[in-house]
Amino acid sequence: MQEMSEDARLVDALGETAFRTMGALTGIAADAGLSLTQLRVLAILRDRRLRIGDLAEYLGLEKSTMTGLVARASAKGLLAREPNAEDARAVDVVLTPAGHDVARSLEAAIRYALLPLTDRLPAADRRALGALLERMLSYHL
Amino acid sequence: MQEMSEDARLVDALGETAFRTMGALTGIAADAGLSLTQLRVLAILRDRRLRIGDLAEYLGLEKSTMTGLVARASAKGLLAREPNAEDARAVDVVLTPAGHDVARSLEAAIRYALLPLTDRLPAADRRALGALLERMLSYHL
DNA sequence: TATTGTTATACTCTATAACTATA
DNA sequence: TATAGTTATAGAGTATAACAATA
């Protein structure tokens, strides 16, 4: 077997980390009766009010997809549709109080679910890893 | 706004990294006319022959879900179903030559797609990040 | 009897195309 | 005319439950 380059190892590690992390997040969402996309919507709307189209763009989805996602989450009482003040065609999406509660408990569940992945790393390594990831993310785009 | 703890920042960075990485992988899969799950199947089967049930367990899916995934990928000529030598009830899944070709080109596309995320990080940081991620992944499970 | 996988069914996610209302 | 969002439709992914074949 050929030796892997440092870069190839980083790419593989990034991919594996992503799959494990997403797996944990998917499980948490499923426990709450939500899809991963709906978990993302809740997380995004915690500190924002977005129009349907902006939400779709943020998630990389079509507007028609957002219509359904918002409809299902609204039916669960997690978010609400409100008219946009400046454009009568537009619809703002906001979290309901119940949605905020769920978002808060999801955040806690995520921290807890990722513990097995992080807690055996020495504190110094955790700090170093967090700093490196933040630096990497700050470059992108 | 309250200061975030180091651990909270690590968890957030892990989540953000996961979403960006999965986004890139989803795009690559879509360009090849595949879902993210099918991309995973191809990657897994590159160096293995697995039974339907083992594949399902590996991916955290139900066997009935695997039946459909394998059927669709088989219809595309990417993998084949073969009888298991030891158990007449079982079905082995293997990559076809075409499947191996696609898997190989997907691997290259993934490296390329993750470049924007990694290439502006200094070489020393890339090495350090890869090593930290590998250490973290080695602990889990 | 227990296990492997398939089938039938239902729901969610997703996109494309055609449409309505507003700008 | 162009844009924001919805509706209709269709395909893929997913799970549950019932089933056939084999162990």
XYZ file of C-alpha atoms (C1' of nucleotides) in Angstrom:
328
model
C 0.000 0.000 0.000
C 1.298 3.426 -0.897
C 2.037 6.039 1.760
C -0.636 8.697 1.916
C 0.427 12.310 1.560
C -0.180 14.712 4.441
C -2.816 16.499 2.376
C -4.628 13.297 1.507
C -4.694 12.391 5.171
C -6.168 15.773 6.062
C -8.892 15.372 3.430
C -9.711 11.879 4.658
C -9.807 13.050 8.264
C -12.070 15.958 7.333
C -14.453 13.633 5.528
C -14.545 11.123 8.342
C -15.036 13.882 10.921
C -17.876 15.291 8.864
C -19.659 11.939 8.582
C -19.358 11.231 12.285
C -20.503 14.692 13.246
C -23.421 14.647 10.828
C -24.344 11.186 12.058
C -24.551 12.482 15.602
C -26.578 15.513 14.515
C -28.947 13.361 12.444
C -29.563 11.140 15.460
C -30.329 14.114 17.664
C -32.697 15.565 15.090
C -34.432 12.201 14.688
C -34.874 11.916 18.464
C -36.681 15.246 18.324
C -38.788 14.110 15.364
C -36.931 16.425 13.007
C -34.824 16.091 9.903
C -31.270 17.361 9.774
C -32.437 20.211 7.547
C -35.070 21.258 10.056
C -32.465 21.201 12.814
C -30.398 23.560 10.677
C -33.372 25.850 10.127
C -33.973 26.073 13.852
C -30.305 26.816 14.505
C -30.204 29.511 11.821
C -33.361 31.264 13.008
C -32.264 31.472 16.624
C -30.822 34.915 16.095
C -32.362 35.920 12.774
C -35.590 36.567 10.903
C -35.238 35.495 7.294
C -37.397 35.518 4.210
C -38.200 32.194 2.584
C -35.878 32.889 -0.315
C -32.963 33.937 1.886
C -33.402 30.850 4.014
C -33.375 28.685 0.885
C -30.223 30.371 -0.383
C -28.559 29.999 3.009
C -29.258 26.260 2.965
C -28.533 25.800 -0.729
C -32.095 24.666 -1.483
C -34.838 25.709 -3.876
C -37.553 28.059 -2.695
C -40.174 25.418 -3.387
C -38.328 23.079 -1.027
C -38.365 25.725 1.693
C -42.112 26.143 1.316
C -42.609 22.526 2.357
C -39.989 22.552 5.107
C -41.491 25.662 6.649
C -45.002 24.254 6.318
C -44.088 21.066 8.179
C -42.171 22.871 10.905
C -45.038 25.343 11.272
C -47.478 22.476 11.640
C -45.348 21.337 14.568
C -45.586 24.790 16.096
C -41.841 25.417 15.873
C -41.900 28.418 13.594
C -44.272 30.966 12.174
C -44.742 32.777 8.891
C -45.119 36.551 9.069
C -45.646 39.159 6.392
C -42.549 41.104 5.463
C -42.811 44.807 6.304
C -41.210 46.109 3.120
C -42.369 43.690 0.443
C -45.900 42.335 0.313
C -44.743 39.374 -1.774
C -42.230 38.214 0.827
C -42.732 35.989 3.862
C -40.572 36.194 6.980
C -39.939 33.054 8.976
C -39.396 33.285 12.725
C -39.086 30.834 15.602
C -42.059 30.539 17.929
C -41.401 30.416 21.696
C -41.757 26.628 21.410
C -39.251 26.689 18.572
C -36.781 28.591 20.716
C -37.217 26.027 23.479
C -36.560 23.158 21.091
C -33.567 24.952 19.563
C -32.125 25.475 23.047
C -32.510 21.837 24.036
C -31.091 20.714 20.687
C -28.009 22.824 21.297
C -27.464 21.097 24.626
C -28.043 17.678 23.052
C -25.499 18.420 20.348
C -22.838 19.369 22.876
C -23.553 16.159 24.747
C -23.597 13.984 21.632
C -20.244 15.281 20.437
C -18.635 14.692 23.833
C -17.456 11.157 22.960
C -15.658 12.634 20.000
C -13.921 15.390 21.924
C -13.647 14.649 25.601
C -10.729 12.244 25.453
C -8.650 14.792 23.647
C -6.402 16.650 26.128
C -7.580 20.187 26.885
C -4.599 21.703 25.082
C -5.418 19.679 21.963
C -9.072 20.698 22.136
C -8.037 24.340 22.216
C -5.578 23.864 19.370
C -8.123 21.973 17.281
C -10.831 24.567 17.826
C -8.442 27.352 16.861
C -7.272 25.552 13.713
C -10.810 24.800 12.582
C -11.873 28.396 13.182
C -8.907 29.641 11.191
C -9.719 27.272 8.348
C -13.391 28.279 8.343
C -12.487 31.975 8.359
C -10.595 31.590 5.099
C -13.303 29.834 3.130
C -15.385 32.206 0.972
C -23.201 38.686 24.519
C -21.627 36.117 26.751
C -18.170 34.737 26.034
C -18.275 31.264 24.555
C -16.317 28.578 26.345
C -13.435 26.888 24.524
C -15.441 23.661 24.378
C -18.505 25.381 22.955
C -16.324 26.939 20.291
C -14.875 23.552 19.390
C -18.355 22.043 19.077
C -19.528 24.939 16.900
C -16.432 24.703 14.715
C -16.914 20.945 14.342
C -20.519 21.437 13.300
C -19.702 24.186 10.838
C -16.830 22.159 9.388
C -19.127 19.174 9.014
C -21.800 21.163 7.180
C -19.306 22.735 4.799
C -17.598 19.418 4.112
C -20.870 17.579 3.606
C -22.053 20.386 1.356
C -19.006 19.929 -0.859
C -19.469 16.153 -0.896
C -23.162 16.474 -1.709
C -22.328 18.704 -4.656
C -19.769 16.239 -5.974
C -22.204 13.358 -5.623
C -24.925 15.360 -7.381
C -22.558 16.182 -10.252
C -22.084 12.423 -10.681
C -25.838 11.825 -10.489
C -25.527 10.211 -7.077
C -26.830 10.858 -3.586
C -24.489 11.372 -0.664
C -25.413 7.929 0.609
C -24.516 6.297 -2.681
C -21.187 8.132 -2.665
C -20.576 6.620 0.760
C -21.484 3.157 -0.473
C -19.017 3.448 -3.327
C -16.274 4.641 -0.971
C -16.945 1.802 1.485
C -16.964 -0.911 -1.154
C -13.676 0.152 -2.737
C -11.740 -2.265 -0.573
C -14.490 -4.519 0.770
C -17.234 -6.950 -0.154
C -20.137 -6.600 2.262
C -23.469 -8.271 2.786
C -26.588 -6.107 2.534
C -27.119 -6.236 6.274
C -23.527 -5.314 7.117
C -23.638 -2.429 4.689
C -26.845 -1.195 6.305
C -25.336 -1.429 9.769
C -22.188 0.355 8.602
C -24.285 3.245 7.301
C -26.763 3.223 10.168
C -29.695 2.391 7.888
C -32.395 -0.265 7.773
C -31.909 -3.329 5.596
C -35.000 -2.427 3.609
C -33.410 0.928 2.812
C -30.266 -0.808 1.574
C -32.312 -2.981 -0.762
C -33.476 0.114 -2.596
C -30.109 1.886 -2.580
C -28.369 -1.182 -3.966
C -31.088 -1.677 -6.571
C -30.725 1.873 -7.869
C -26.915 1.772 -7.917
C -27.029 -1.627 -9.633
C -29.355 -0.229 -12.268
C -26.646 2.354 -12.969
C -24.084 -0.422 -13.363
C -21.997 0.761 -10.419
C -22.315 -2.336 -8.260
C -23.419 -5.913 -8.428
C -25.215 -8.357 -6.159
C -23.578 -11.748 -5.692
C -24.599 -14.804 -3.699
C -22.757 -15.208 -0.420
C -20.616 -18.339 -0.333
C -21.426 -19.364 3.237
C -25.062 -18.346 3.658
C -27.637 -18.855 0.937
C -29.874 -16.211 2.481
C -27.231 -13.504 2.249
C -26.329 -11.216 -0.656
C -22.848 -9.754 -1.138
C -22.511 -6.348 -2.733
C -19.404 -5.517 -4.794
C -18.291 -2.676 -7.040
C -18.306 -3.333 -10.769
C -15.309 -2.146 -12.826
C -17.416 0.889 -13.744
C -18.119 1.423 -10.048
C -14.408 1.374 -9.291
C -13.810 3.943 -12.030
C -16.481 6.238 -10.627
C -15.184 5.772 -7.083
C -11.692 6.702 -8.216
C -12.817 9.852 -9.978
C -14.996 10.800 -7.010
C -11.984 10.564 -4.740
C -10.092 12.986 -6.951
C -13.079 15.334 -7.108
C -13.357 15.341 -3.328
C -9.718 16.296 -2.882
C -10.194 19.093 -5.350
C -13.465 20.311 -3.828
C -11.999 20.529 -0.339
C -8.995 22.509 -1.553
C -10.645 25.911 -0.958
C -11.179 24.873 2.634
C -7.625 23.756 3.252
C -5.183 25.327 0.858
C -4.919 28.724 2.504
C -3.939 27.128 5.771
C -0.149 27.127 6.161
C 1.441 23.722 5.608
C 2.373 23.419 9.277
C -1.235 24.080 10.290
C -2.518 21.543 7.781
C -0.231 18.920 9.270
C -1.236 19.840 12.817
C -4.940 19.829 11.951
C -4.735 16.464 10.214
C -2.906 14.972 13.170
C -5.400 16.354 15.708
C -8.394 15.106 13.724
C -6.828 11.661 13.351
C -6.157 11.529 17.077
C -9.720 12.558 17.849
C -11.149 9.991 15.426
C -8.952 7.252 16.874
C -10.520 7.734 20.298
C -14.142 7.538 19.257
C -15.673 4.072 19.738
C -37.521 -20.649 15.777
C -34.328 -17.053 14.352
C -32.096 -14.571 10.677
C -31.401 -12.450 5.818
C -33.280 -9.965 2.705
C -37.478 -8.289 -0.078
C -41.923 -6.153 -0.676
C -45.659 -2.988 0.398
C -46.691 1.270 2.278
C -46.162 5.925 3.878
C -43.752 10.167 4.795
C -39.998 13.522 4.115
C -36.738 15.846 1.207
C -35.610 17.538 -3.025
C -35.981 19.587 -7.780
C -38.464 21.328 -12.044
C -42.121 23.658 -14.186
C -46.217 26.313 -14.170
C -48.702 29.560 -11.635
C -50.345 33.884 -8.561
C -49.563 38.161 -6.529
C -46.761 42.032 -6.036
C -42.968 45.151 -7.486
C -41.438 42.548 -17.004
C -39.184 40.699 -13.070
C -39.335 38.784 -8.452
C -41.277 36.122 -4.127
C -43.466 32.445 -3.040
C -46.830 28.436 -3.867
C -48.637 24.392 -6.079
C -48.375 20.201 -8.772
C -45.676 16.519 -9.824
C -42.090 13.157 -9.657
C -37.995 10.642 -7.905
C -34.970 9.341 -4.128
C -34.163 8.278 0.763
C -35.925 6.603 4.851
C -38.604 3.635 8.292
C -42.097 0.081 9.795
C -44.473 -4.088 9.226
C -45.436 -8.307 6.939
C -43.430 -11.805 4.315
C -40.402 -15.760 1.916
C -36.362 -18.465 2.036
C -32.770 -20.364 4.603
C -30.299 -21.503 8.919
